């Protein structure tokens, strides 16, 4: 019996090692894919109800570019990225562009977008206009996400 148990454990080790090597998704992703493929993002999206004040603040982003750098594995991203998506949906603000870029554990993506923006912590939200960075919100906002994204605009 002991021999069988040792054999079972030995055979299980390669499977356990492979599970740890599975890299998280990295690259650009749509909000639809993010919410449908990742339960934690969908759950937070459904649980969040933005205030009227935050919905109104989002209008300050009209015509701006938004880059969202995050990890599908990151608890701060699980909390903040769905809030952003819900705020954008509720406010119906028209952005010039929006890019959601998932990064691996090393905070990099194959296209080099995270490196180009010197990503240190996830999530990082970058508001730009005409190629110039206007606002950067890192990890978690100091106020509400809408307040921090629109501060100084």
mmCIF file with all atom_site columns, C-alpha atoms in Angstrom:
data_model
loop_
_atom_site.group_PDB
_atom_site.id
_atom_site.type_symbol
_atom_site.label_atom_id
_atom_site.label_alt_id
_atom_site.label_comp_id
_atom_site.label_asym_id
_atom_site.label_entity_id
_atom_site.label_seq_id
_atom_site.pdbx_PDB_ins_code
_atom_site.Cartn_x
_atom_site.Cartn_y
_atom_site.Cartn_z
_atom_site.occupancy
_atom_site.B_iso_or_equiv
_atom_site.pdbx_formal_charge
_atom_site.auth_seq_id
_atom_site.auth_comp_id
_atom_site.auth_asym_id
_atom_site.auth_atom_id
_atom_site.pdbx_PDB_model_num
ATOM 1   C CA . UNK A 1 1   ? 0.000   0.000  0.000   1.00 0.00 ? 1   UNK A CA 1
ATOM 2   C CA . UNK A 1 2   ? 2.797   2.415  0.908   1.00 0.00 ? 2   UNK A CA 1
ATOM 3   C CA . UNK A 1 3   ? 4.582   1.649  -2.377  1.00 0.00 ? 3   UNK A CA 1
ATOM 4   C CA . UNK A 1 4   ? 1.410   2.489  -4.327  1.00 0.00 ? 4   UNK A CA 1
ATOM 5   C CA . UNK A 1 5   ? 1.027   5.766  -2.446  1.00 0.00 ? 5   UNK A CA 1
ATOM 6   C CA . UNK A 1 6   ? 4.648   6.745  -3.139  1.00 0.00 ? 6   UNK A CA 1
ATOM 7   C CA . UNK A 1 7   ? 4.210   5.845  -6.810  1.00 0.00 ? 7   UNK A CA 1
ATOM 8   C CA . UNK A 1 8   ? 1.020   7.904  -7.021  1.00 0.00 ? 8   UNK A CA 1
ATOM 9   C CA . UNK A 1 9   ? 2.766   10.916 -5.465  1.00 0.00 ? 9   UNK A CA 1
ATOM 10  C CA . UNK A 1 10  ? 5.736   10.559 -7.803  1.00 0.00 ? 10  UNK A CA 1
ATOM 11  C CA . UNK A 1 11  ? 3.474   10.408 -10.845 1.00 0.00 ? 11  UNK A CA 1
ATOM 12  C CA . UNK A 1 12  ? 1.529   13.457 -9.655  1.00 0.00 ? 12  UNK A CA 1
ATOM 13  C CA . UNK A 1 13  ? 4.577   15.724 -9.327  1.00 0.00 ? 13  UNK A CA 1
ATOM 14  C CA . UNK A 1 14  ? 4.933   16.495 -13.062 1.00 0.00 ? 14  UNK A CA 1
ATOM 15  C CA . UNK A 1 15  ? 1.260   17.470 -13.223 1.00 0.00 ? 15  UNK A CA 1
ATOM 16  C CA . UNK A 1 16  ? 1.609   19.854 -10.285 1.00 0.00 ? 16  UNK A CA 1
ATOM 17  C CA . UNK A 1 17  ? 4.730   21.395 -11.818 1.00 0.00 ? 17  UNK A CA 1
ATOM 18  C CA . UNK A 1 18  ? 2.933   21.976 -15.127 1.00 0.00 ? 18  UNK A CA 1
ATOM 19  C CA . UNK A 1 19  ? 0.042   23.740 -13.408 1.00 0.00 ? 19  UNK A CA 1
ATOM 20  C CA . UNK A 1 20  ? 2.418   26.317 -11.927 1.00 0.00 ? 20  UNK A CA 1
ATOM 21  C CA . UNK A 1 21  ? 4.000   27.008 -15.322 1.00 0.00 ? 21  UNK A CA 1
ATOM 22  C CA . UNK A 1 22  ? 0.764   28.063 -16.987 1.00 0.00 ? 22  UNK A CA 1
ATOM 23  C CA . UNK A 1 23  ? 1.224   31.721 -17.849 1.00 0.00 ? 23  UNK A CA 1
ATOM 24  C CA . UNK A 1 24  ? -1.722  34.088 -17.577 1.00 0.00 ? 24  UNK A CA 1
ATOM 25  C CA . UNK A 1 25  ? -3.156  35.631 -20.716 1.00 0.00 ? 25  UNK A CA 1
ATOM 26  C CA . UNK A 1 26  ? -1.267  38.665 -21.983 1.00 0.00 ? 26  UNK A CA 1
ATOM 27  C CA . UNK A 1 27  ? -2.062  40.981 -24.855 1.00 0.00 ? 27  UNK A CA 1
ATOM 28  C CA . UNK A 1 28  ? -4.919  43.186 -25.962 1.00 0.00 ? 28  UNK A CA 1
ATOM 29  C CA . UNK A 1 29  ? -8.389  42.004 -24.998 1.00 0.00 ? 29  UNK A CA 1
ATOM 30  C CA . UNK A 1 30  ? -11.910 43.327 -25.546 1.00 0.00 ? 30  UNK A CA 1
ATOM 31  C CA . UNK A 1 31  ? -14.207 44.164 -22.658 1.00 0.00 ? 31  UNK A CA 1
ATOM 32  C CA . UNK A 1 32  ? -16.630 41.540 -23.944 1.00 0.00 ? 32  UNK A CA 1
ATOM 33  C CA . UNK A 1 33  ? -13.959 38.809 -23.830 1.00 0.00 ? 33  UNK A CA 1
ATOM 34  C CA . UNK A 1 34  ? -12.711 39.981 -20.444 1.00 0.00 ? 34  UNK A CA 1
ATOM 35  C CA . UNK A 1 35  ? -16.165 39.847 -18.883 1.00 0.00 ? 35  UNK A CA 1
ATOM 36  C CA . UNK A 1 36  ? -17.165 36.571 -20.512 1.00 0.00 ? 36  UNK A CA 1
ATOM 37  C CA . UNK A 1 37  ? -13.897 34.666 -20.030 1.00 0.00 ? 37  UNK A CA 1
ATOM 38  C CA . UNK A 1 38  ? -12.914 35.795 -16.517 1.00 0.00 ? 38  UNK A CA 1
ATOM 39  C CA . UNK A 1 39  ? -15.508 35.220 -13.789 1.00 0.00 ? 39  UNK A CA 1
ATOM 40  C CA . UNK A 1 40  ? -13.925 37.542 -11.219 1.00 0.00 ? 40  UNK A CA 1
ATOM 41  C CA . UNK A 1 41  ? -14.143 40.491 -13.632 1.00 0.00 ? 41  UNK A CA 1
ATOM 42  C CA . UNK A 1 42  ? -17.748 39.676 -14.509 1.00 0.00 ? 42  UNK A CA 1
ATOM 43  C CA . UNK A 1 43  ? -18.738 39.301 -10.833 1.00 0.00 ? 43  UNK A CA 1
ATOM 44  C CA . UNK A 1 44  ? -17.223 42.684 -9.918  1.00 0.00 ? 44  UNK A CA 1
ATOM 45  C CA . UNK A 1 45  ? -18.813 44.332 -12.955 1.00 0.00 ? 45  UNK A CA 1
ATOM 46  C CA . UNK A 1 46  ? -22.246 43.098 -11.878 1.00 0.00 ? 46  UNK A CA 1
ATOM 47  C CA . UNK A 1 47  ? -21.699 44.017 -8.217  1.00 0.00 ? 47  UNK A CA 1
ATOM 48  C CA . UNK A 1 48  ? -20.603 47.635 -8.870  1.00 0.00 ? 48  UNK A CA 1
ATOM 49  C CA . UNK A 1 49  ? -23.141 50.462 -9.039  1.00 0.00 ? 49  UNK A CA 1
ATOM 50  C CA . UNK A 1 50  ? -21.608 53.824 -9.997  1.00 0.00 ? 50  UNK A CA 1
ATOM 51  C CA . UNK A 1 51  ? -22.943 57.027 -8.467  1.00 0.00 ? 51  UNK A CA 1
ATOM 52  C CA . UNK A 1 52  ? -24.570 59.715 -10.591 1.00 0.00 ? 52  UNK A CA 1
ATOM 53  C CA . UNK A 1 53  ? -21.671 62.024 -9.678  1.00 0.00 ? 53  UNK A CA 1
ATOM 54  C CA . UNK A 1 54  ? -19.104 59.526 -10.973 1.00 0.00 ? 54  UNK A CA 1
ATOM 55  C CA . UNK A 1 55  ? -21.108 58.949 -14.156 1.00 0.00 ? 55  UNK A CA 1
ATOM 56  C CA . UNK A 1 56  ? -21.163 62.711 -14.755 1.00 0.00 ? 56  UNK A CA 1
ATOM 57  C CA . UNK A 1 57  ? -17.414 63.014 -14.074 1.00 0.00 ? 57  UNK A CA 1
ATOM 58  C CA . UNK A 1 58  ? -16.683 60.461 -16.790 1.00 0.00 ? 58  UNK A CA 1
ATOM 59  C CA . UNK A 1 59  ? -17.855 63.000 -19.395 1.00 0.00 ? 59  UNK A CA 1
ATOM 60  C CA . UNK A 1 60  ? -14.537 64.820 -18.851 1.00 0.00 ? 60  UNK A CA 1
ATOM 61  C CA . UNK A 1 61  ? -12.915 61.925 -20.713 1.00 0.00 ? 61  UNK A CA 1
ATOM 62  C CA . UNK A 1 62  ? -14.798 62.789 -23.903 1.00 0.00 ? 62  UNK A CA 1
ATOM 63  C CA . UNK A 1 63  ? -12.436 62.510 -26.886 1.00 0.00 ? 63  UNK A CA 1
ATOM 64  C CA . UNK A 1 64  ? -9.505  61.262 -24.786 1.00 0.00 ? 64  UNK A CA 1
ATOM 65  C CA . UNK A 1 65  ? -7.469  58.094 -25.247 1.00 0.00 ? 65  UNK A CA 1
ATOM 66  C CA . UNK A 1 66  ? -7.454  55.512 -22.462 1.00 0.00 ? 66  UNK A CA 1
ATOM 67  C CA . UNK A 1 67  ? -4.945  52.724 -21.939 1.00 0.00 ? 67  UNK A CA 1
ATOM 68  C CA . UNK A 1 68  ? -5.642  50.106 -19.282 1.00 0.00 ? 68  UNK A CA 1
ATOM 69  C CA . UNK A 1 69  ? -2.721  47.899 -18.254 1.00 0.00 ? 69  UNK A CA 1
ATOM 70  C CA . UNK A 1 70  ? -3.775  45.076 -15.932 1.00 0.00 ? 70  UNK A CA 1
ATOM 71  C CA . UNK A 1 71  ? -3.337  41.445 -14.994 1.00 0.00 ? 71  UNK A CA 1
ATOM 72  C CA . UNK A 1 72  ? -6.042  38.825 -15.280 1.00 0.00 ? 72  UNK A CA 1
ATOM 73  C CA . UNK A 1 73  ? -4.343  37.307 -12.204 1.00 0.00 ? 73  UNK A CA 1
ATOM 74  C CA . UNK A 1 74  ? -4.216  40.564 -10.171 1.00 0.00 ? 74  UNK A CA 1
ATOM 75  C CA . UNK A 1 75  ? -6.664  41.188 -7.307  1.00 0.00 ? 75  UNK A CA 1
ATOM 76  C CA . UNK A 1 76  ? -6.442  44.990 -7.731  1.00 0.00 ? 76  UNK A CA 1
ATOM 77  C CA . UNK A 1 77  ? -7.277  44.550 -11.429 1.00 0.00 ? 77  UNK A CA 1
ATOM 78  C CA . UNK A 1 78  ? -10.217 42.310 -10.506 1.00 0.00 ? 78  UNK A CA 1
ATOM 79  C CA . UNK A 1 79  ? -11.563 45.181 -8.384  1.00 0.00 ? 79  UNK A CA 1
ATOM 80  C CA . UNK A 1 80  ? -10.795 48.277 -10.492 1.00 0.00 ? 80  UNK A CA 1
ATOM 81  C CA . UNK A 1 81  ? -11.020 47.244 -14.165 1.00 0.00 ? 81  UNK A CA 1
ATOM 82  C CA . UNK A 1 82  ? -14.679 46.123 -13.954 1.00 0.00 ? 82  UNK A CA 1
ATOM 83  C CA . UNK A 1 83  ? -15.497 49.440 -12.250 1.00 0.00 ? 83  UNK A CA 1
ATOM 84  C CA . UNK A 1 84  ? -13.994 51.281 -15.208 1.00 0.00 ? 84  UNK A CA 1
ATOM 85  C CA . UNK A 1 85  ? -15.960 49.208 -17.700 1.00 0.00 ? 85  UNK A CA 1
ATOM 86  C CA . UNK A 1 86  ? -19.205 49.823 -15.773 1.00 0.00 ? 86  UNK A CA 1
ATOM 87  C CA . UNK A 1 87  ? -18.456 53.580 -15.555 1.00 0.00 ? 87  UNK A CA 1
ATOM 88  C CA . UNK A 1 88  ? -17.830 53.724 -19.299 1.00 0.00 ? 88  UNK A CA 1
ATOM 89  C CA . UNK A 1 89  ? -21.019 51.773 -20.031 1.00 0.00 ? 89  UNK A CA 1
ATOM 90  C CA . UNK A 1 90  ? -23.146 53.899 -17.691 1.00 0.00 ? 90  UNK A CA 1
ATOM 91  C CA . UNK A 1 91  ? -21.752 57.247 -18.840 1.00 0.00 ? 91  UNK A CA 1
ATOM 92  C CA . UNK A 1 92  ? -21.759 56.417 -22.564 1.00 0.00 ? 92  UNK A CA 1
ATOM 93  C CA . UNK A 1 93  ? -18.737 58.738 -22.897 1.00 0.00 ? 93  UNK A CA 1
ATOM 94  C CA . UNK A 1 94  ? -17.186 58.732 -26.365 1.00 0.00 ? 94  UNK A CA 1
ATOM 95  C CA . UNK A 1 95  ? -13.454 58.102 -26.073 1.00 0.00 ? 95  UNK A CA 1
ATOM 96  C CA . UNK A 1 96  ? -11.072 58.614 -28.979 1.00 0.00 ? 96  UNK A CA 1
ATOM 97  C CA . UNK A 1 97  ? -9.735  55.134 -28.210 1.00 0.00 ? 97  UNK A CA 1
ATOM 98  C CA . UNK A 1 98  ? -9.475  52.584 -25.448 1.00 0.00 ? 98  UNK A CA 1
ATOM 99  C CA . UNK A 1 99  ? -6.997  49.726 -25.178 1.00 0.00 ? 99  UNK A CA 1
ATOM 100 C CA . UNK A 1 100 ? -7.184  46.991 -22.568 1.00 0.00 ? 100 UNK A CA 1
ATOM 101 C CA . UNK A 1 101 ? -3.798  45.278 -22.338 1.00 0.00 ? 101 UNK A CA 1
ATOM 102 C CA . UNK A 1 102 ? -3.357  42.266 -20.073 1.00 0.00 ? 102 UNK A CA 1
ATOM 103 C CA . UNK A 1 103 ? 0.137   41.514 -18.818 1.00 0.00 ? 103 UNK A CA 1
ATOM 104 C CA . UNK A 1 104 ? 1.816   38.409 -17.435 1.00 0.00 ? 104 UNK A CA 1
ATOM 105 C CA . UNK A 1 105 ? 3.233   37.981 -13.959 1.00 0.00 ? 105 UNK A CA 1
ATOM 106 C CA . UNK A 1 106 ? 6.333   39.855 -15.166 1.00 0.00 ? 106 UNK A CA 1
ATOM 107 C CA . UNK A 1 107 ? 4.099   42.849 -16.031 1.00 0.00 ? 107 UNK A CA 1
ATOM 108 C CA . UNK A 1 108 ? 4.994   42.601 -19.722 1.00 0.00 ? 108 UNK A CA 1
ATOM 109 C CA . UNK A 1 109 ? 3.107   41.823 -22.925 1.00 0.00 ? 109 UNK A CA 1
ATOM 110 C CA . UNK A 1 110 ? 4.423   40.543 -26.247 1.00 0.00 ? 110 UNK A CA 1
ATOM 111 C CA . UNK A 1 111 ? 3.713   43.826 -28.051 1.00 0.00 ? 111 UNK A CA 1
ATOM 112 C CA . UNK A 1 112 ? 5.808   45.818 -25.537 1.00 0.00 ? 112 UNK A CA 1
ATOM 113 C CA . UNK A 1 113 ? 2.984   48.185 -24.623 1.00 0.00 ? 113 UNK A CA 1
ATOM 114 C CA . UNK A 1 114 ? 3.474   47.778 -20.857 1.00 0.00 ? 114 UNK A CA 1
ATOM 115 C CA . UNK A 1 115 ? 7.203   48.418 -21.201 1.00 0.00 ? 115 UNK A CA 1
ATOM 116 C CA . UNK A 1 116 ? 6.607   51.480 -23.383 1.00 0.00 ? 116 UNK A CA 1
ATOM 117 C CA . UNK A 1 117 ? 4.460   52.952 -20.592 1.00 0.00 ? 117 UNK A CA 1
ATOM 118 C CA . UNK A 1 118 ? 6.896   51.887 -17.834 1.00 0.00 ? 118 UNK A CA 1
ATOM 119 C CA . UNK A 1 119 ? 4.330   49.689 -16.099 1.00 0.00 ? 119 UNK A CA 1
ATOM 120 C CA . UNK A 1 120 ? 5.268   49.069 -12.465 1.00 0.00 ? 120 UNK A CA 1
ATOM 121 C CA . UNK A 1 121 ? 1.977   48.116 -10.786 1.00 0.00 ? 121 UNK A CA 1
ATOM 122 C CA . UNK A 1 122 ? -1.337  46.707 -11.958 1.00 0.00 ? 122 UNK A CA 1
ATOM 123 C CA . UNK A 1 123 ? -3.745  47.998 -12.846 1.00 0.00 ? 123 UNK A CA 1
ATOM 124 C CA . UNK A 1 124 ? -2.513  51.238 -14.351 1.00 0.00 ? 124 UNK A CA 1
ATOM 125 C CA . UNK A 1 125 ? -4.953  53.543 -16.141 1.00 0.00 ? 125 UNK A CA 1
ATOM 126 C CA . UNK A 1 126 ? -3.478  56.155 -18.491 1.00 0.00 ? 126 UNK A CA 1
ATOM 127 C CA . UNK A 1 127 ? -5.506  59.025 -19.948 1.00 0.00 ? 127 UNK A CA 1
ATOM 128 C CA . UNK A 1 128 ? -3.949  60.666 -22.999 1.00 0.00 ? 128 UNK A CA 1
ATOM 129 C CA . UNK A 1 129 ? -4.829  63.338 -25.517 1.00 0.00 ? 129 UNK A CA 1
ATOM 130 C CA . UNK A 1 130 ? -2.959  63.975 -28.756 1.00 0.00 ? 130 UNK A CA 1
ATOM 131 C CA . UNK A 1 131 ? -0.278  61.521 -27.640 1.00 0.00 ? 131 UNK A CA 1
ATOM 132 C CA . UNK A 1 132 ? 0.381   63.360 -24.359 1.00 0.00 ? 132 UNK A CA 1
ATOM 133 C CA . UNK A 1 133 ? -0.218  61.673 -21.014 1.00 0.00 ? 133 UNK A CA 1
ATOM 134 C CA . UNK A 1 134 ? -2.637  63.699 -18.891 1.00 0.00 ? 134 UNK A CA 1
ATOM 135 C CA . UNK A 1 135 ? -3.520  61.403 -15.984 1.00 0.00 ? 135 UNK A CA 1
ATOM 136 C CA . UNK A 1 136 ? -2.154  58.148 -14.560 1.00 0.00 ? 136 UNK A CA 1
ATOM 137 C CA . UNK A 1 137 ? -3.995  56.134 -11.908 1.00 0.00 ? 137 UNK A CA 1
ATOM 138 C CA . UNK A 1 138 ? -1.897  53.346 -10.415 1.00 0.00 ? 138 UNK A CA 1
ATOM 139 C CA . UNK A 1 139 ? -3.201  50.278 -8.563  1.00 0.00 ? 139 UNK A CA 1
ATOM 140 C CA . UNK A 1 140 ? -6.100  51.848 -6.681  1.00 0.00 ? 140 UNK A CA 1
ATOM 141 C CA . UNK A 1 141 ? -7.542  55.338 -6.706  1.00 0.00 ? 141 UNK A CA 1
ATOM 142 C CA . UNK A 1 142 ? -7.216  57.706 -3.775  1.00 0.00 ? 142 UNK A CA 1
ATOM 143 C CA . UNK A 1 143 ? -10.850 58.801 -4.257  1.00 0.00 ? 143 UNK A CA 1
ATOM 144 C CA . UNK A 1 144 ? -13.244 57.081 -6.606  1.00 0.00 ? 144 UNK A CA 1
ATOM 145 C CA . UNK A 1 145 ? -11.914 55.790 -9.904  1.00 0.00 ? 145 UNK A CA 1
ATOM 146 C CA . UNK A 1 146 ? -13.914 58.425 -11.808 1.00 0.00 ? 146 UNK A CA 1
ATOM 147 C CA . UNK A 1 147 ? -12.529 61.205 -9.600  1.00 0.00 ? 147 UNK A CA 1
ATOM 148 C CA . UNK A 1 148 ? -8.937  60.087 -10.070 1.00 0.00 ? 148 UNK A CA 1
ATOM 149 C CA . UNK A 1 149 ? -9.270  59.524 -13.829 1.00 0.00 ? 149 UNK A CA 1
ATOM 150 C CA . UNK A 1 150 ? -10.656 63.016 -14.353 1.00 0.00 ? 150 UNK A CA 1
ATOM 151 C CA . UNK A 1 151 ? -8.545  64.928 -11.824 1.00 0.00 ? 151 UNK A CA 1
ATOM 152 C CA . UNK A 1 152 ? -7.182  68.079 -13.430 1.00 0.00 ? 152 UNK A CA 1
ATOM 153 C CA . UNK A 1 153 ? -9.134  67.679 -16.680 1.00 0.00 ? 153 UNK A CA 1
#
